[in-house]
Amino acid sequence: MFYQFYELNHAALAPFRAVADMMRLAYANPLNPLSHTVFGRTLTASLEVFERTTRRYGKPEFGLNETLIEGKPVSVYEKIVWKKPFCNLIHFERSLPAGHGTDPRILIVAPMSGHYATLLRGTVEALLPGADVYITDWIDARMVPMTDGTFDLEDYIDYVIEMLHHLGPDTHVVAVCQPSVPVLAAAAVMEAAGDRLAPSSMTLMGGPIDTRINPTAVNQLAKDKPLEWFADNVVMNVPWPQPGFMRPVYPGFLQLSGFMSMNLDRHMIAHKDFFVHLVKNDGEPAEKHRDFYDEYLAVMDLTAEFYLQTVDQVFIKHALPKGELMHRGQRVDPTAIRNVALLTVEGENDDISGVGQTHAAQTICTNIPDHMRMHYLQPDVGHYGVFNGSRFRREIAPRILAFTREHARTGRPVVKRVIKGGKSA
């Protein structure tokens, strides 16, 4: 009944939240003399912090309406080009200038791990000037009726294959964090079947390919608890009146609680600083706080079958690196990958996927030629910095774009392998 209690608590706080928001608007109004005093700003700040910490954050917008190509702004339009019950495929269509050449087609597979695909807004934004970008927009499981069936790790692999088929030949796939495993598995399945629509390259970023290497606190939890513990303690049924009523899920708010507890002091300090900035009327830092937490606190539910199968196969049994992962009755064989170039990217301070876990893909994909593989370790970034932030835009995104261009199916010239911090070998 924990999910029901969570919903009841949220509903019970709704009138208090509405009153707090109304009072905040009244005291923040510049026509109110108190809005220009420390008392007024303190009261307004307190009301906003209360409202923000008790609200449910909806799915954010990508809001990417423009990008720069050849130094000039061009319009960008979001279009859903493929859809299934648990995922939409979004195309960021650019109004390209006349005479512009063909950019690599990149499919970004966003993590299905509690946050919406908009968490990768910065990833998309950095790649748009040099690529034709698509992204998986996973659907909140509590919004999917039971009549639409189930969704597990094998379905995830099927979805990736179907999207690659929809996009056609010479597509490059970028997997951020959790989807590194199903993306590598999809490539292996397609190569084993001689599928000509297998991706030209795959980029795996901060993913749990082999969590036996340099395990983190997240990995340790899965190691210390049996699968039955997860089924009994974190799987709940979606309450009424949600469309997915009675669907067993891993609730997003539980996932968020786990992530926040890992750095609870940092989040408490961030909210304290937010309060101080509001009182001081320091608008820019306060707005940055809002932007970050509007995204970070927006969470979605995962289907129980997908979550439990991922915990079991990826974090407990390490099925992929052991060569034991199965898909539709067939063993997934990473050694079948011969024609898909491989780029692995890690963050030096990653506390979610430890250093070496993603690089393990280079070890298990033994038949990819040396000139078609590259590894890059970004210094001084954590997990989030692997796919977002200034270092991603400056150091990582250009390498991804260069790698996809080098390994387009029109030709595969030899490139140096980047090992660490821009050093080649």
XYZ file of C-alpha atoms in Angstrom:
425
model
C 0.000 0.000 0.000
C 3.055 2.290 0.026
C 2.333 3.675 -3.461
C -1.263 4.391 -2.431
C -0.032 6.154 0.708
C 2.333 8.261 -1.421
C -0.571 9.285 -3.674
C -2.798 10.012 -0.671
C -0.103 12.158 0.932
C 0.336 14.111 -2.298
C -3.420 14.675 -2.568
C -3.659 15.733 1.090
C -0.964 18.369 0.585
C -2.580 19.769 -2.567
C -4.680 22.474 -0.835
C -1.727 23.589 1.300
C 0.436 23.723 -1.797
C -2.174 25.831 -3.605
C -2.428 28.271 -0.684
C 1.371 28.520 -0.462
C 1.625 29.261 -4.167
C -1.125 31.888 -3.950
C 0.561 33.597 -0.992
C 3.930 33.478 -2.738
C 2.516 35.279 -5.755
C 0.903 37.893 -3.504
C 4.057 38.608 -1.508
C 6.313 38.537 -4.600
C 4.149 41.051 -6.466
C 6.200 44.251 -6.916
C 3.072 46.272 -6.094
C 3.174 44.774 -2.596
C 5.492 46.954 -0.451
C 6.592 43.903 1.532
C 8.108 42.379 -1.609
C 10.930 44.927 -1.328
C 11.790 43.995 2.266
C 13.877 41.172 3.726
C 10.802 39.922 5.595
C 8.759 39.751 2.401
C 11.492 37.991 0.437
C 12.085 35.537 3.301
C 8.393 34.649 3.438
C 8.238 34.326 -0.358
C 11.336 32.097 -0.362
C 9.888 29.855 2.367
C 6.622 29.456 0.483
C 8.398 28.609 -2.787
C 10.662 26.037 -1.153
C 7.602 24.389 0.444
C 5.684 24.361 -2.831
C 8.603 22.977 -4.831
C 9.490 20.224 -2.354
C 5.907 18.914 -2.181
C 4.805 19.118 -5.815
C 4.855 16.342 -8.407
C 7.036 17.325 -11.326
C 5.584 16.559 -14.737
C 7.493 15.564 -17.826
C 9.650 18.525 -18.951
C 9.879 19.779 -22.511
C 12.989 19.480 -24.644
C 12.505 23.072 -25.749
C 15.142 22.809 -28.491
C 13.713 25.089 -31.132
C 16.958 26.293 -32.699
C 20.541 25.262 -33.380
C 23.560 26.711 -35.149
C 24.688 25.271 -38.490
C 27.575 26.862 -40.354
C 27.431 29.686 -37.828
C 23.815 30.550 -38.581
C 20.673 29.784 -36.535
C 18.248 27.279 -38.032
C 14.883 26.093 -36.763
C 14.440 22.690 -35.116
C 11.119 20.810 -34.995
C 10.233 17.814 -32.829
C 8.400 15.039 -34.657
C 7.321 11.613 -33.449
C 8.305 9.281 -36.271
C 7.740 5.876 -34.631
C 5.716 4.801 -31.642
C 4.968 1.803 -29.482
C 3.056 1.541 -26.187
C 6.194 2.079 -24.110
C 8.230 4.411 -26.330
C 8.056 7.158 -28.927
C 10.923 7.921 -31.272
C 11.453 11.673 -31.602
C 13.215 13.255 -34.564
C 14.760 16.706 -34.156
C 14.253 17.864 -37.713
C 16.480 20.783 -38.717
C 15.774 23.359 -41.421
C 19.073 22.815 -43.198
C 20.544 25.565 -45.389
C 20.762 24.964 -49.120
C 23.831 22.987 -50.136
C 24.429 21.556 -46.674
C 26.016 18.114 -46.834
C 24.764 14.909 -45.273
C 25.278 14.710 -41.510
C 25.487 11.384 -39.665
C 22.163 9.996 -38.484
C 22.385 9.378 -34.728
C 19.901 7.446 -32.611
C 20.297 8.394 -28.943
C 18.931 5.663 -26.677
C 18.006 7.403 -23.441
C 18.145 5.520 -20.144
C 14.952 3.931 -18.898
C 15.914 4.318 -15.275
C 13.478 6.705 -13.652
C 14.093 9.988 -15.456
C 12.578 11.173 -18.710
C 14.569 11.406 -21.932
C 14.666 15.186 -21.455
C 17.504 14.560 -19.004
C 19.585 14.281 -22.192
C 18.531 17.708 -23.467
C 22.166 18.869 -23.287
C 23.318 15.762 -25.145
C 20.911 16.408 -27.994
C 21.717 20.122 -28.061
C 25.462 19.475 -28.361
C 25.043 16.981 -31.224
C 22.408 18.867 -33.247
C 24.805 21.207 -35.112
C 26.627 18.239 -36.628
C 24.124 15.376 -36.740
C 20.602 14.315 -37.668
C 19.415 13.373 -34.181
C 16.694 10.976 -32.992
C 16.003 10.017 -29.374
C 13.970 7.373 -27.559
C 11.228 8.976 -25.479
C 10.255 6.276 -22.983
C 6.697 6.340 -21.632
C 5.896 6.442 -17.905
C 4.745 2.882 -17.152
C 1.933 4.101 -14.931
C 0.428 5.780 -17.995
C 0.334 2.536 -20.033
C -2.858 0.452 -19.591
C -2.511 -3.195 -18.664
C -4.141 -4.088 -21.986
C -0.973 -2.933 -23.783
C 0.930 -5.894 -22.391
C 4.287 -6.147 -20.646
C 7.743 -4.737 -21.313
C 10.988 -6.422 -20.253
C 14.677 -6.387 -21.199
C 14.079 -8.565 -24.268
C 11.350 -6.183 -25.438
C 13.830 -3.321 -24.960
C 16.281 -5.059 -27.294
C 13.461 -5.611 -29.804
C 12.532 -1.925 -29.646
C 16.121 -0.885 -30.429
C 16.251 -3.267 -33.395
C 12.891 -2.035 -34.703
C 13.982 1.595 -34.448
C 17.197 0.854 -36.339
C 15.112 -0.853 -39.020
C 12.835 2.174 -39.196
C 15.749 4.602 -39.562
C 17.480 2.566 -42.237
C 21.120 1.901 -43.168
C 24.111 3.876 -41.907
C 22.583 4.813 -38.555
C 24.821 5.407 -35.551
C 23.516 4.574 -32.084
C 24.531 6.321 -28.836
C 23.561 4.619 -25.556
C 23.684 6.687 -22.378
C 24.163 4.684 -19.168
C 21.623 1.851 -18.651
C 20.829 1.150 -22.349
C 24.464 0.273 -23.050
C 23.606 -3.361 -22.315
C 20.497 -3.711 -24.535
C 22.115 -1.642 -27.313
C 25.202 -3.859 -27.386
C 22.905 -6.894 -27.261
C 20.813 -5.529 -30.156
C 23.947 -4.996 -32.246
C 25.093 -8.547 -31.490
C 21.699 -10.022 -32.401
C 21.599 -8.069 -35.676
C 25.153 -8.972 -36.635
C 24.580 -12.646 -35.849
C 21.564 -12.579 -38.161
C 23.495 -10.832 -40.934
C 21.168 -7.851 -40.664
C 22.322 -5.153 -43.124
C 20.607 -2.499 -40.976
C 22.899 -3.070 -38.006
C 24.286 0.300 -36.854
C 27.428 1.686 -38.448
C 28.753 2.509 -34.995
C 27.684 2.348 -31.371
C 28.811 4.698 -28.633
C 28.377 3.426 -25.080
C 28.585 6.107 -22.389
C 28.858 5.384 -18.659
C 27.075 2.036 -19.003
C 27.039 -1.066 -16.742
C 28.485 -3.547 -19.234
C 30.368 -5.436 -16.479
C 29.567 -4.290 -12.940
C 32.057 -6.715 -11.428
C 34.716 -4.144 -12.334
C 35.199 -1.321 -9.836
C 31.727 -1.775 -8.268
C 29.900 1.289 -6.938
C 27.321 1.663 -4.157
C 24.565 1.046 -6.712
C 26.222 -2.213 -7.800
C 26.837 -3.274 -4.202
C 23.132 -3.040 -3.326
C 22.263 -5.505 -6.096
C 25.087 -7.783 -4.980
C 24.036 -7.795 -1.329
C 20.305 -8.420 -1.859
C 18.611 -11.413 -3.522
C 16.239 -10.757 -6.410
C 13.307 -11.678 -4.169
C 14.137 -8.712 -1.925
C 13.689 -6.303 -4.812
C 10.422 -7.976 -5.861
C 9.046 -7.770 -2.312
C 10.259 -4.283 -1.376
C 10.330 -2.028 -4.423
C 7.715 -3.446 -6.801
C 4.235 -1.964 -6.335
C 0.988 -1.787 -8.264
C -0.054 1.483 -9.896
C -2.955 2.941 -7.895
C -6.299 4.112 -9.235
C -7.158 6.325 -11.162
C -3.964 6.203 -13.268
C -4.267 4.666 -16.782
C -1.861 1.896 -15.764
C -4.007 0.912 -12.750
C -2.787 -2.381 -11.229
C 0.322 -2.571 -13.423
C 3.272 -3.785 -11.282
C 6.029 -1.150 -11.438
C 9.181 0.118 -9.817
C 7.945 3.624 -8.863
C 9.987 6.591 -10.002
C 9.783 8.246 -6.596
C 11.585 5.265 -5.047
C 14.324 5.455 -7.679
C 14.656 9.182 -7.009
C 14.837 8.621 -3.250
C 17.679 6.166 -3.766
C 19.661 8.553 -5.957
C 19.127 11.507 -3.621
C 20.120 9.511 -0.545
C 23.526 8.856 -2.112
C 24.271 12.597 -1.994
C 21.703 13.826 0.517
C 23.988 16.459 2.038
C 24.626 17.964 -1.412
C 20.892 18.253 -2.126
C 20.188 19.798 1.290
C 22.927 22.369 0.774
C 21.582 23.131 -2.708
C 18.119 23.865 -1.309
C 19.554 25.956 1.516
C 21.555 27.970 -1.018
C 18.429 28.322 -3.169
C 16.583 29.806 -0.191
C 19.443 32.249 0.488
C 19.572 33.327 -3.167
C 15.826 34.018 -3.118
C 16.114 36.130 0.020
C 19.011 38.077 -1.508
C 17.009 38.485 -4.723
C 19.885 36.836 -6.605
C 17.949 35.699 -9.657
C 20.463 33.822 -11.841
C 21.621 31.142 -9.329
C 18.010 30.654 -8.218
C 16.890 30.113 -11.813
C 19.678 27.584 -12.399
C 18.496 25.701 -9.310
C 14.917 25.654 -10.637
C 16.015 24.435 -14.064
C 18.120 21.610 -12.630
C 15.581 20.335 -10.097
C 12.624 20.707 -12.472
C 14.433 18.055 -14.539
C 15.986 16.005 -11.753
C 12.777 15.633 -9.737
C 10.633 14.663 -12.735
C 10.503 10.859 -12.592
C 8.655 8.007 -14.250
C 7.757 4.440 -13.272
C 9.401 1.366 -14.805
C 7.612 -1.904 -15.509
C 8.398 -4.454 -12.820
C 9.423 -7.110 -15.335
C 11.972 -4.816 -16.988
C 13.390 -3.640 -13.690
C 13.695 -7.089 -12.121
C 15.165 -8.658 -15.263
C 17.732 -5.851 -15.493
C 18.728 -6.238 -11.842
C 19.000 -10.011 -12.280
C 20.805 -10.165 -15.645
C 22.995 -7.058 -15.470
C 23.812 -6.533 -11.798
C 23.507 -9.970 -10.183
C 24.338 -12.558 -12.849
C 26.502 -10.325 -15.135
C 25.031 -12.299 -18.005
C 26.338 -10.197 -20.930
C 30.085 -10.242 -20.090
C 29.805 -13.926 -19.151
C 28.227 -14.741 -22.514
C 25.021 -15.971 -20.838
C 22.504 -13.266 -21.825
C 19.567 -14.718 -23.756
C 17.245 -13.058 -26.256
C 14.217 -14.905 -27.598
C 15.788 -18.247 -26.812
C 19.128 -17.444 -28.437
C 22.376 -16.600 -26.661
C 23.585 -13.044 -27.243
C 27.113 -13.348 -28.621
C 29.166 -10.096 -28.526
C 31.862 -11.775 -30.631
C 29.381 -11.738 -33.545
C 29.897 -7.978 -33.813
C 32.386 -7.422 -36.624
C 31.114 -4.497 -38.675
C 29.891 -2.077 -35.996
C 32.496 0.422 -34.820
C 32.689 0.804 -31.034
C 33.339 3.929 -28.966
C 33.222 3.669 -25.160
C 33.182 6.761 -22.940
C 33.665 6.905 -19.168
C 33.901 9.588 -16.497
C 36.878 9.541 -14.153
C 34.702 10.250 -11.074
C 31.612 8.260 -12.051
C 29.922 6.924 -8.891
C 27.116 5.119 -10.755
C 29.024 3.114 -13.397
C 32.580 2.747 -12.142
C 35.601 3.251 -14.357
C 36.203 0.103 -16.394
C 32.587 -1.096 -16.486
C 31.881 0.460 -19.891
C 35.376 -0.237 -21.228
C 34.552 -3.926 -20.705
C 32.641 -3.765 -24.004
C 36.020 -3.442 -25.732
C 37.071 -6.713 -24.126
C 33.997 -8.809 -24.872
C 33.587 -7.581 -28.487
C 36.727 -9.390 -29.576
C 36.090 -9.420 -33.324
C 35.767 -5.687 -33.923
C 38.955 -4.644 -35.791
C 41.318 -2.396 -33.848
C 40.894 0.510 -36.242
C 37.117 0.448 -35.551
C 37.316 0.824 -31.792
C 38.095 3.728 -29.463
C 37.947 4.359 -25.718
C 37.871 7.744 -24.027
C 38.130 8.491 -20.299
C 37.053 12.041 -19.484
C 39.000 13.470 -16.536
C 37.291 15.307 -13.674
C 33.661 14.414 -14.401
C 31.124 12.227 -12.638
C 28.252 10.255 -14.124
C 26.200 13.267 -15.180
C 29.242 14.916 -16.782
C 29.658 11.992 -19.173
C 26.645 13.153 -21.191
C 26.053 16.757 -20.155
C 27.809 19.943 -19.106
C 30.685 22.035 -20.396
C 33.227 19.211 -20.596
C 30.785 17.061 -22.539
C 30.200 19.868 -25.030
C 33.889 20.684 -25.320
C 35.566 17.270 -25.088
C 33.135 14.387 -25.586
C 30.533 15.521 -28.136
C 33.173 16.457 -30.772
C 34.708 12.999 -30.394
C 31.340 11.308 -30.884
C 30.638 13.331 -34.019
C 34.128 12.693 -35.404
C 33.796 8.963 -34.674
C 30.461 8.677 -36.470
C 31.822 10.493 -39.512
C 34.938 8.328 -39.612
C 32.879 5.151 -39.479
C 30.057 5.914 -41.858
C 29.351 2.981 -44.154
C 30.658 5.000 -47.091
C 34.186 4.399 -45.855
C 36.139 3.506 -42.740
C 39.550 5.200 -42.604
C 41.881 4.236 -39.782
C 41.729 6.502 -36.698
C 43.812 6.613 -33.533
C 42.310 5.261 -30.345
C 41.965 7.827 -27.586
C 42.809 6.282 -24.249
C 42.678 9.050 -21.620
C 42.218 12.767 -21.540
C 42.873 13.267 -25.208
C 46.038 11.165 -25.291
C 46.177 8.867 -28.299
C 47.700 5.448 -28.603
